[in-house]
Amino acid sequence: MTAAVLSGEGRSPVKVVASAAPVVVLLWVLPYVLAPYKTLLLTYGLVMAIAALGFNLLLGYTGLLSFGHSAFFGVGAYAVAFMVKYLDLTSMELFIVGATVASAFVTALFGLVCVRYTRIFFSILTLALSQVLWSLAFKFFWVTGGTDGLRVPTPRLLGRAVAASEDKTTFLVHAYYSYVLVVFLACVALMWVIVNSPFGKALQAIRDNETRAEFVGVQIWRYRWIAFMVSGVFTGLAGALWVPLNGLTTPDILYWPFSGEIVFMAVLGGFRTFSGPIVGAIVFNYLKTYAVGFTVYWQLLLGVILVTLVLALPTGITGTAGQLLARLRRAA
Amino acid sequence: MSLLLTTKLTKHFGENRAVDGVDFAVREGQVLALIGSNGAGKTSLVNLISGLLRADSGQIQFRGVDVTAESVHGRIRAGIARSFQLVNLFDQLTCLDNVALSIFAREGKARKLFSLARRYRGIWEEAAEVLHRFGLDGKARMLAGGIAQGERKLLDVAVAYALHPRLLFLDEPTSGVSTREKAPIMDTISSIVRSQGITAVIIEHDMDIVFNYSDRIVCMHQGTILAEGTPDEIRRNESVTTTLIGTPAS
Ligand SMILES: Nc1ncnc2c1ncn2[C@@H]1O[C@H](COP(=O)(O)OP(=O)(O)OP(=O)(O)O)[C@@H](O)[C@H]1O
Ligand SMILES: [Mg+2]
């Protein structure tokens, strides 16, 4: 049933926008109602949602489980940090352009190697390549700042700097949140078009049956390569949006557990639906924050939650919600 | 001149001579039946011609052009399409999507990344028309993984047909369905192939079907061509009847 969500000639864009509108309005007013701290968490959630959305183009639509998306997130983040450190830039728009170019370059390169493999071999290759970047971040500490990382000050948004009267939290919770929200919505719209495009159909065909896809004339590795790049660029963009929020980038975001978190988000929300990774990313951020505050063994706790979820809700939050809705509708 | 011509085409799997120096010709407009007992090398021959397998030696000419070194994609472009002995579909896509994808690929539109698939009205109409021809109208919005075996066999053929091939290979289009279903499936396929003037090679075990639906028959045995001729000639050919005796009828 959930698979049907990904299929068909696709719903009319007008209807999709109409059904998404209430959520957009809600996201727009939330900063005025929520405590600043909660809005901050939501901002992180939206940023990670872009990363998870990119990740899921590979997992949900192409059938490739990447265990190295931390690499692309890190490339986006470090691209911004380098632009600050070496070019003295402060414009968020330039950061976005820079991070996009940098992550497109790295994903194009990594993709050439990885997309020739599938299943566990693909996962291990992506993992290995991301670990290479991670170790480079240590080795070239005079460039990357090593474990200290690189600081990134608050950027200018559309040429506007933080007013002297404004404190950093207010800036992040209002101006920056709105900025992230707009980029997030643009990314969601773009990804929705991509997965509902002929190309998106071809990816799903490759996922379902590689041999047959080849025998209708789809050049598999080319499609996978493009999907890999699109996926990585979304994640790199998320990295760029994340640095100003965090104020600092360290090699932690290149390390494999961070890739694991992105996988977690998609599985938690449901990788078989379009919106699953978005919901997963936002929920994960709250979960993680509370788990960290609750116990030093937060990773263990999250692990237990993940296992429970996979067993109890194999279709994730959105998949299960969809099934419940369908059942309610049938009962009514 | 032949549409397809193979010369000394060979593929060995270790000691197993699956295809052993085969000269195989298909003339334009023919419906040719490829017969032979289990393991005779029929599927392997089609795998070589369609590009799924690489030949050890020998040549494949299609429309006078050597395609031996051509990629699968190149052969499809040239006009060779195939279905599969074991159904090979996109199970989590709808039946309509399965056929539409062939058309998108054929039209060179499958690479379009930034436009919605639903915009291509003509392609969806054609896909619906193809399903209609194959008697699968009612299944358009069902997942390919969720329809009956006989319908899956037909859909498998429809996906290949939608590529508008010049030469269509059908590897046992009626295997795995009940005897009762075989004739209707063959009727459907045969009428489409003949009305469109498609050249077809059909691998089949059921001799009634072979004699009823083909213009010409090629019989393989242990990787080589044992005999070829019209249905009447093959019916009277003793070496064919003896090799096929003792093999199951389907
Ligand atoms: N990929 C492969 N690797 C090793 N041996 C193979 C492979 N494919 C086919 N064979 C062998 O080659 C021989 C011919 O097989 P093939 O599938 O072409 O026969 P067939 O005529 O299609 O038989 P059937 O009627 O059972 O489908 C068989 O002995 C088979 O075991
Ligand atoms: Mg066979």
XYZ file of C-alpha atoms and ligand atoms in Angstrom:
614
model
C 0.000 0.000 0.000
C 2.724 2.437 0.929
C 4.446 1.602 -2.310
C 1.396 2.889 -4.127
C 2.170 6.305 -2.677
C 5.303 6.384 -4.809
C 3.528 5.257 -7.932
C 0.954 6.278 -10.529
C 1.260 9.243 -12.878
C 1.336 11.286 -9.701
C -1.060 13.599 -7.940
C -1.834 17.009 -9.319
C 0.632 19.620 -8.016
C -2.249 21.915 -7.135
C -3.752 19.311 -4.829
C -0.416 18.563 -3.242
C 0.234 22.236 -2.532
C -3.271 22.610 -1.132
C -2.840 19.684 1.239
C 0.595 20.901 2.337
C -0.550 24.489 2.905
C -1.757 24.029 6.528
C 1.604 22.508 7.485
C 3.444 25.414 5.875
C 1.285 27.935 7.749
C 1.914 26.061 10.986
C 5.667 26.060 10.403
C 5.488 29.760 9.672
C 3.770 30.741 12.932
C 5.517 28.267 15.244
C 8.460 30.572 16.156
C 5.952 33.048 17.573
C 4.418 30.454 19.851
C 7.293 28.174 20.748
C 10.012 28.928 23.272
C 13.162 30.106 21.415
C 14.958 26.919 22.395
C 12.263 24.767 20.824
C 12.318 26.831 17.642
C 16.053 26.333 17.500
C 15.486 22.571 17.641
C 12.927 22.865 14.892
C 15.441 24.770 12.768
C 17.909 21.929 13.204
C 15.075 19.562 12.326
C 14.276 21.365 9.067
C 17.952 21.458 8.115
C 18.325 17.743 8.753
C 15.091 17.135 6.855
C 16.775 18.484 3.711
C 19.646 16.051 4.280
C 17.292 13.122 4.898
C 15.206 14.017 1.854
C 18.359 13.866 -0.264
C 19.427 10.619 1.374
C 16.079 9.026 0.651
C 16.274 9.686 -3.076
C 18.850 6.912 -2.926
C 17.320 4.625 -0.322
C 13.585 4.902 -0.964
C 13.576 5.607 -4.676
C 16.750 4.027 -6.049
C 17.181 1.194 -3.548
C 20.712 2.181 -2.497
C 21.547 2.435 1.200
C 24.281 5.023 1.618
C 26.232 4.837 4.819
C 28.392 7.790 3.943
C 26.123 10.798 3.712
C 28.027 12.465 6.542
C 30.679 13.114 3.865
C 28.413 15.331 1.793
C 26.966 17.081 4.826
C 30.539 17.719 5.966
C 31.634 18.981 2.557
C 28.788 21.512 2.616
C 29.639 22.629 6.129
C 33.405 22.849 5.581
C 32.910 24.640 2.256
C 31.149 27.405 4.208
C 33.812 27.421 6.920
C 36.580 27.733 4.303
C 34.744 30.564 2.586
C 34.689 32.360 5.913
C 38.278 31.565 6.837
C 40.017 32.137 3.526
C 37.722 34.452 1.601
C 36.221 36.484 4.464
C 32.786 35.971 3.002
C 29.651 36.456 5.085
C 26.817 36.167 2.571
C 24.558 33.138 3.141
C 23.606 33.078 -0.537
C 27.274 32.733 -1.524
C 27.653 30.031 1.121
C 24.814 28.111 -0.463
C 26.301 28.439 -3.932
C 29.746 27.425 -2.672
C 28.452 24.420 -0.740
C 26.387 23.295 -3.724
C 29.351 23.461 -6.076
C 31.666 21.736 -3.589
C 29.257 18.907 -2.817
C 28.376 18.454 -6.494
C 32.072 18.028 -7.213
C 32.679 15.546 -4.387
C 29.520 13.516 -5.072
C 30.311 13.348 -8.780
C 33.687 11.883 -7.876
C 32.477 9.507 -5.152
C 29.529 8.510 -7.304
C 31.760 7.348 -10.130
C 33.168 4.757 -7.747
C 30.100 3.862 -5.703
C 27.236 3.510 -8.191
C 28.914 0.611 -9.951
C 28.001 -1.435 -6.906
C 24.743 -2.144 -5.127
C 23.495 -3.520 -1.821
C 26.044 -4.005 0.946
C 28.972 -3.259 -1.390
C 27.549 0.155 -2.145
C 26.953 0.828 1.553
C 30.479 -0.176 2.520
C 32.060 1.901 -0.243
C 30.137 5.015 0.763
C 31.102 4.372 4.379
C 34.772 3.931 3.470
C 34.929 7.068 1.339
C 33.278 9.160 4.052
C 35.857 7.869 6.525
C 38.596 9.007 4.153
C 37.241 12.561 4.324
C 36.983 12.299 8.084
C 40.627 11.300 8.437
C 41.668 14.067 6.026
C 39.959 16.577 8.308
C 42.353 15.449 11.062
C 45.465 15.104 8.949
C 45.242 18.604 7.521
C 44.447 20.208 10.861
C 46.155 23.488 9.891
C 43.512 23.848 7.190
C 40.523 22.301 8.908
C 41.222 23.203 12.514
C 41.417 19.527 13.469
C 39.266 18.587 16.433
C 38.848 22.257 17.355
C 36.999 22.711 14.094
C 36.343 26.008 12.361
C 34.156 28.792 13.652
C 31.486 30.310 11.460
C 29.957 33.611 12.560
C 26.374 34.625 11.899
C 26.016 35.241 8.156
C 24.295 38.045 6.289
C 20.931 36.984 4.924
C 20.099 38.667 1.601
C 22.743 41.222 2.421
C 21.314 42.022 5.826
C 23.585 41.562 8.862
C 22.449 41.017 12.458
C 21.325 44.372 13.791
C 23.360 45.659 16.729
C 20.255 45.644 18.900
C 19.433 42.050 18.063
C 20.967 39.182 20.028
C 22.111 36.042 18.293
C 19.275 33.821 19.534
C 16.618 36.223 18.260
C 18.385 36.320 14.926
C 18.526 32.539 14.690
C 14.985 31.962 15.893
C 13.368 34.511 13.592
C 15.394 35.710 10.605
C 17.452 32.558 10.222
C 14.529 30.251 10.894
C 12.504 31.928 8.148
C 15.458 31.687 5.799
C 15.867 27.978 6.510
C 12.148 27.436 6.129
C 12.134 29.030 2.670
C 15.126 26.970 1.518
C 13.516 23.878 3.036
C 10.253 24.470 1.157
C 12.134 25.038 -2.083
C 14.033 21.776 -1.538
C 10.846 19.857 -0.786
C 9.189 21.219 -3.918
C 12.221 20.431 -6.042
C 12.549 16.911 -4.662
C 8.855 16.310 -5.167
C 9.200 17.244 -8.814
C 12.268 15.019 -9.185
C 10.665 11.905 -7.715
C 7.558 12.458 -9.824
C 9.504 13.144 -13.006
C 10.196 10.551 -15.698
C 13.657 10.303 -14.167
C 12.114 9.555 -10.774
C 10.061 6.769 -12.335
C 13.171 5.343 -13.926
C 14.911 5.337 -10.536
C 12.031 3.399 -8.995
C 12.168 0.971 -11.885
C 15.880 0.440 -11.251
C 15.114 -0.112 -7.572
C 12.469 -2.736 -8.382
C 14.276 -4.592 -11.146
C 17.668 -3.568 -12.386
C 17.823 -6.100 -15.222
C 14.475 -5.166 -16.651
C 15.227 -1.466 -16.366
C 18.308 -2.061 -18.466
C 16.203 -3.953 -21.011
C 13.789 -1.097 -21.530
C 16.780 1.063 -22.348
C 17.552 2.796 -19.059
C 21.308 3.203 -18.674
C 21.401 2.169 -15.084
C 24.665 3.451 -13.788
C 24.166 6.871 -15.341
C 20.814 7.256 -13.643
C 22.244 6.056 -10.364
C 25.113 8.490 -10.699
C 22.806 11.443 -11.261
C 20.623 10.325 -8.344
C 23.761 10.054 -6.233
C 24.752 13.616 -7.097
C 21.315 15.078 -6.477
C 21.167 13.214 -3.189
C 24.593 14.426 -2.115
C 23.979 18.034 -3.127
C 20.786 18.178 -1.037
C 22.759 16.842 1.905
C 25.624 19.266 1.255
C 23.180 22.137 1.188
C 21.861 20.980 4.549
C 25.435 21.065 5.840
C 25.787 24.665 4.697
C 22.588 25.697 6.502
C 23.655 23.822 9.600
C 27.020 25.563 10.258
C 25.728 29.053 11.063
C 23.206 27.435 13.396
C 25.893 25.486 15.183
C 28.472 28.295 14.925
C 31.206 25.725 14.452
C 32.047 22.747 12.300
C 34.108 19.833 13.615
C 35.115 16.475 12.102
C 32.264 14.879 14.074
C 29.875 15.607 11.214
C 32.134 13.666 8.850
C 32.283 10.672 11.166
C 30.218 7.573 10.387
C 27.785 7.786 13.348
C 26.468 10.946 11.765
C 25.701 8.990 8.575
C 23.927 6.547 10.861
C 21.777 9.366 12.222
C 20.657 10.262 8.693
C 19.749 6.617 8.043
C 17.902 6.592 11.369
C 15.845 9.638 10.372
C 14.686 8.091 7.104
C 13.817 4.757 8.711
C 12.120 6.425 11.666
C 9.891 8.561 9.444
C 9.434 5.884 6.796
C 11.640 5.644 3.724
C 8.829 4.331 1.555
C 6.956 7.614 1.600
C 7.966 11.010 0.316
C 7.364 12.838 3.591
C 8.757 10.107 5.830
C 12.342 11.402 6.024
C 11.100 14.936 6.754
C 8.983 13.785 9.673
C 11.777 11.454 10.765
C 14.392 14.223 10.787
C 12.281 16.585 12.872
C 11.206 13.905 15.344
C 14.748 12.567 15.585
C 16.090 15.945 16.618
C 13.697 16.176 19.542
C 14.301 12.529 20.451
C 18.043 12.953 20.438
C 17.941 16.135 22.493
C 15.803 14.504 25.168
C 17.826 11.312 25.092
C 21.048 13.288 25.564
C 19.536 15.213 28.461
C 18.147 12.049 29.976
C 21.176 9.754 30.029
C 24.830 9.621 29.035
C 23.978 6.372 27.294
C 21.798 8.239 24.807
C 23.235 6.367 21.836
C 22.230 3.085 23.442
C 18.775 4.463 24.141
C 18.371 5.629 20.525
C 19.575 2.253 19.319
C 16.941 0.500 21.375
C 14.296 2.895 20.043
C 15.402 2.196 16.471
C 15.244 -1.570 16.897
C 11.828 -1.328 18.529
C 10.606 0.906 15.733
C 11.832 -1.318 12.955
C 10.083 -4.257 14.596
C 6.879 -2.483 15.610
C 6.449 0.068 12.811
C 8.326 -1.319 9.808
C 6.845 1.372 7.571
C 7.953 4.195 9.859
C 5.853 6.995 11.307
C 4.317 8.170 8.029
C 3.703 4.654 6.719
C 1.948 3.655 9.934
C -0.044 6.879 10.006
C -1.143 6.231 6.435
C -2.281 2.726 7.300
C -4.195 3.978 10.336
C -5.900 6.659 8.238
C -6.860 4.102 5.605
C -8.290 1.840 8.299
C -10.278 4.707 9.826
C -11.642 5.637 6.408
C -12.731 2.061 5.772
C -14.389 1.878 9.178
C -16.284 5.136 8.596
C 18.046 -10.498 -46.570
C 17.798 -11.572 -42.966
C 16.784 -9.117 -40.277
C 18.988 -11.004 -37.844
C 21.882 -13.267 -38.621
C 24.255 -14.939 -36.207
C 27.437 -16.626 -37.402
C 29.137 -19.346 -35.364
C 27.773 -17.795 -32.199
C 29.276 -19.542 -29.183
C 28.914 -19.388 -25.418
C 30.305 -22.026 -23.083
C 29.828 -22.166 -19.341
C 32.888 -24.170 -18.389
C 32.342 -27.607 -19.882
C 28.756 -26.788 -20.711
C 28.359 -25.813 -24.374
C 25.204 -23.764 -23.931
C 25.443 -22.220 -27.389
C 27.840 -23.921 -29.738
C 28.561 -22.347 -33.114
C 25.008 -21.352 -33.923
C 24.069 -19.855 -37.298
C 20.634 -18.470 -36.664
C 18.672 -16.331 -39.111
C 15.385 -14.514 -38.753
C 13.650 -13.028 -41.756
C 11.664 -9.806 -41.604
C 7.978 -10.249 -40.817
C 8.301 -13.850 -39.625
C 6.923 -15.308 -36.448
C 9.548 -17.881 -35.619
C 9.288 -20.523 -32.928
C 12.455 -21.587 -31.138
C 11.999 -25.032 -29.640
C 14.133 -27.627 -27.903
C 14.265 -29.609 -24.703
C 15.207 -28.110 -21.331
C 18.771 -26.875 -21.363
C 18.998 -26.886 -25.160
C 20.371 -23.344 -25.110
C 17.326 -21.363 -26.281
C 17.413 -18.777 -23.510
C 21.188 -18.523 -23.744
C 20.912 -17.773 -27.458
C 18.416 -14.988 -26.771
C 20.623 -13.708 -23.946
C 23.503 -13.430 -26.398
C 21.473 -11.663 -29.043
C 19.833 -9.239 -26.616
C 23.141 -8.448 -24.916
C 22.514 -9.951 -21.488
C 25.425 -12.314 -22.163
C 28.653 -11.651 -24.063
C 29.529 -14.210 -26.737
C 32.775 -16.169 -26.461
C 33.065 -15.989 -30.231
C 30.963 -15.515 -33.328
C 29.067 -12.561 -34.789
C 25.620 -11.052 -34.516
C 24.350 -8.964 -37.404
C 21.177 -6.980 -37.150
C 19.869 -5.233 -40.252
C 23.239 -5.762 -41.864
C 25.149 -4.124 -39.013
C 27.496 -5.999 -36.701
C 26.125 -5.531 -33.189
C 28.285 -8.163 -31.481
C 30.089 -5.554 -29.387
C 27.062 -3.292 -28.931
C 25.725 -2.553 -25.426
C 22.240 -3.619 -24.324
C 21.162 -0.017 -24.731
C 22.572 0.121 -28.259
C 20.749 -3.048 -29.255
C 17.469 -1.705 -27.923
C 18.041 1.490 -29.918
C 18.665 -0.686 -32.972
C 15.284 -2.343 -32.382
C 15.838 -5.560 -30.440
C 13.540 -6.111 -27.453
C 12.800 -9.105 -25.304
C 10.602 -10.479 -22.570
C 11.796 -12.895 -19.914
C 11.196 -16.548 -19.135
C 10.726 -15.695 -15.470
C 8.548 -12.597 -15.262
C 10.693 -9.495 -14.847
C 8.615 -6.475 -13.912
C 8.741 -3.357 -11.755
C 6.635 -4.855 -9.005
C 6.139 -1.743 -6.898
C 5.056 0.390 -9.833
C 1.598 0.233 -11.366
C 0.961 -1.693 -14.560
C 0.514 1.636 -16.328
C 3.877 2.866 -15.015
C 5.554 -0.339 -16.187
C 4.482 0.263 -19.762
C 4.921 4.043 -19.605
C 8.543 3.648 -18.577
C 9.278 1.781 -21.810
C 7.712 4.615 -23.761
C 9.596 7.303 -21.812
C 12.828 5.430 -22.490
C 11.995 4.861 -26.145
C 11.239 8.551 -26.637
C 14.443 9.554 -24.863
C 12.408 11.294 -22.163
C 13.282 9.080 -19.192
C 16.165 11.375 -18.282
C 13.928 14.397 -17.715
C 14.581 15.402 -14.138
C 12.763 18.672 -13.643
C 9.387 18.108 -15.245
C 6.514 16.070 -13.860
C 5.875 12.734 -15.560
C 2.152 13.486 -15.583
C 2.762 16.362 -18.016
C 3.456 13.894 -20.827
C -0.177 13.212 -21.672
C 0.629 11.517 -24.963
C 2.818 8.937 -23.276
C 0.184 8.037 -20.677
C -2.438 7.730 -23.368
C -0.205 5.446 -25.372
C 0.560 3.361 -22.274
C -3.158 3.000 -21.586
C -3.685 2.016 -25.228
C -0.983 -0.677 -24.961
C -2.601 -2.082 -21.811
C -5.915 -2.086 -23.638
C -4.473 -4.128 -26.497
C -3.184 -6.672 -24.034
C -6.540 -6.806 -22.280
C -5.103 -5.289 -19.116
C -7.207 -2.087 -18.987
C -8.641 -2.906 -15.604
C -5.207 -3.375 -14.068
C -3.716 0.007 -15.015
C -3.626 1.336 -11.472
C -2.744 -1.916 -9.759
C 0.809 -2.691 -8.746
C 2.511 -5.061 -11.160
C 3.405 -7.207 -8.152
C -0.264 -7.644 -7.301
C -1.824 -9.099 -10.462
C -2.343 -12.725 -11.512
C 0.424 -14.802 -13.116
C -1.200 -14.898 -16.566
C -1.589 -11.124 -16.478
C 2.015 -10.729 -15.397
C 3.163 -12.779 -18.382
C 1.150 -10.515 -20.684
C 2.428 -7.360 -18.993
C 5.980 -8.616 -19.411
C 5.354 -8.862 -23.152
C 3.583 -5.484 -23.184
C 6.599 -3.772 -21.622
C 8.827 -5.127 -24.409
C 6.224 -4.392 -27.086
C 5.945 -0.756 -25.976
C 9.536 -0.237 -27.091
C 8.317 -0.577 -30.710
C 10.945 -3.170 -31.567
C 11.698 -4.475 -35.039
C 12.561 -7.823 -33.538
C 10.837 -9.098 -30.429
C 12.038 -12.116 -28.462
C 9.458 -13.763 -26.240
C 10.943 -16.337 -23.884
C 8.170 -18.760 -23.014
C 5.299 -16.278 -22.821
C 2.958 -18.983 -21.534
C 5.166 -20.770 -19.021
C 3.872 -21.010 -15.484
C 0.220 -20.513 -16.390
C -2.507 -23.126 -16.564
C -3.084 -24.967 -19.856
C -6.470 -23.305 -20.125
C -4.859 -19.847 -20.083
C -2.184 -20.569 -22.691
C -4.279 -20.224 -25.848
C -5.883 -16.881 -24.891
C -2.456 -15.461 -24.033
C -1.031 -16.629 -27.356
C -4.066 -15.309 -29.230
C -3.544 -11.883 -27.723
C 0.174 -11.823 -28.408
C -0.132 -13.257 -31.871
C -2.792 -10.834 -33.045
C -0.787 -7.846 -31.782
C 2.464 -9.036 -33.312
C 0.875 -9.852 -36.667
C -1.247 -6.727 -36.923
C 1.811 -4.541 -36.209
C 4.035 -6.512 -38.568
C 6.564 -7.172 -35.826
C 9.140 -9.869 -36.410
C 8.992 -12.199 -33.428
C 10.930 -15.125 -32.048
C 8.900 -17.127 -29.562
C 10.471 -19.757 -27.347
C 7.841 -22.344 -26.505
C 7.585 -25.913 -25.239
C 3.926 -26.553 -26.030
C 3.990 -28.095 -29.523
C 0.324 -27.354 -30.213
C 1.037 -23.693 -29.719
C 4.219 -23.886 -31.774
C 2.453 -25.462 -34.749
C -0.541 -23.158 -34.484
C 1.120 -19.797 -34.181
C 4.452 -19.866 -36.030
C 5.534 -19.507 -39.667
C 8.847 -21.179 -39.154
C 10.419 -23.363 -36.482
C 13.998 -23.703 -35.331
C 14.826 -26.639 -33.091
C 17.872 -26.500 -30.816
C 19.602 -29.387 -29.136
C 22.658 -29.274 -26.866
C 23.671 -25.832 -27.990
C 23.348 -26.418 -31.716
C 20.588 -26.089 -34.286
C 19.190 -29.545 -34.943
C 16.644 -28.653 -37.589
C 14.698 -25.795 -39.044
C 11.792 -25.480 -41.423
C 8.083 -24.851 -41.762
C 5.731 -26.358 -39.189
C 4.934 -29.166 -41.613
C 8.565 -29.989 -42.241
C 9.328 -30.003 -38.531
C 6.300 -32.167 -37.800
C 7.689 -34.802 -40.191
C 11.301 -34.461 -39.053
C 12.281 -37.634 -37.224
C 15.359 -36.325 -35.433
C 13.194 -33.564 -33.932
C 10.464 -35.904 -32.771
C 12.951 -38.310 -31.232
C 14.863 -35.635 -29.329
C 11.687 -34.014 -28.106
C 10.151 -37.306 -26.995
C 10.647 -37.897 -23.331
C 10.743 -34.200 -22.605
C 7.709 -32.731 -20.918
C 5.217 -31.117 -23.244
C 5.401 -27.859 -21.369
N 24.503 -18.156 -16.396
C 24.752 -19.465 -16.561
N 25.818 -20.047 -15.947
C 26.091 -21.359 -16.105
N 25.366 -22.177 -16.876
C 24.309 -21.659 -17.525
C 23.939 -20.285 -17.390
N 22.838 -20.055 -18.157
C 22.535 -21.235 -18.708
N 23.390 -22.200 -18.336
C 23.385 -23.586 -18.810
O 23.370 -23.568 -20.217
C 22.519 -24.589 -20.708
C 21.463 -23.971 -21.596
O 20.569 -23.243 -20.774
P 19.353 -22.396 -21.345
O 18.742 -21.689 -20.214
O 19.833 -21.597 -22.486
O 18.380 -23.548 -21.854
P 16.910 -23.427 -22.421
O 16.913 -24.072 -23.747
O 16.407 -22.055 -22.325
O 16.137 -24.377 -21.389
P 14.665 -24.213 -20.754
O 13.729 -24.765 -21.755
O 14.740 -25.072 -19.544
O 14.443 -22.786 -20.457
C 21.932 -25.308 -19.505
O 22.672 -26.482 -19.293
C 22.122 -24.335 -18.388
O 22.319 -25.023 -17.176
Mg 14.932 -21.082 -21.292
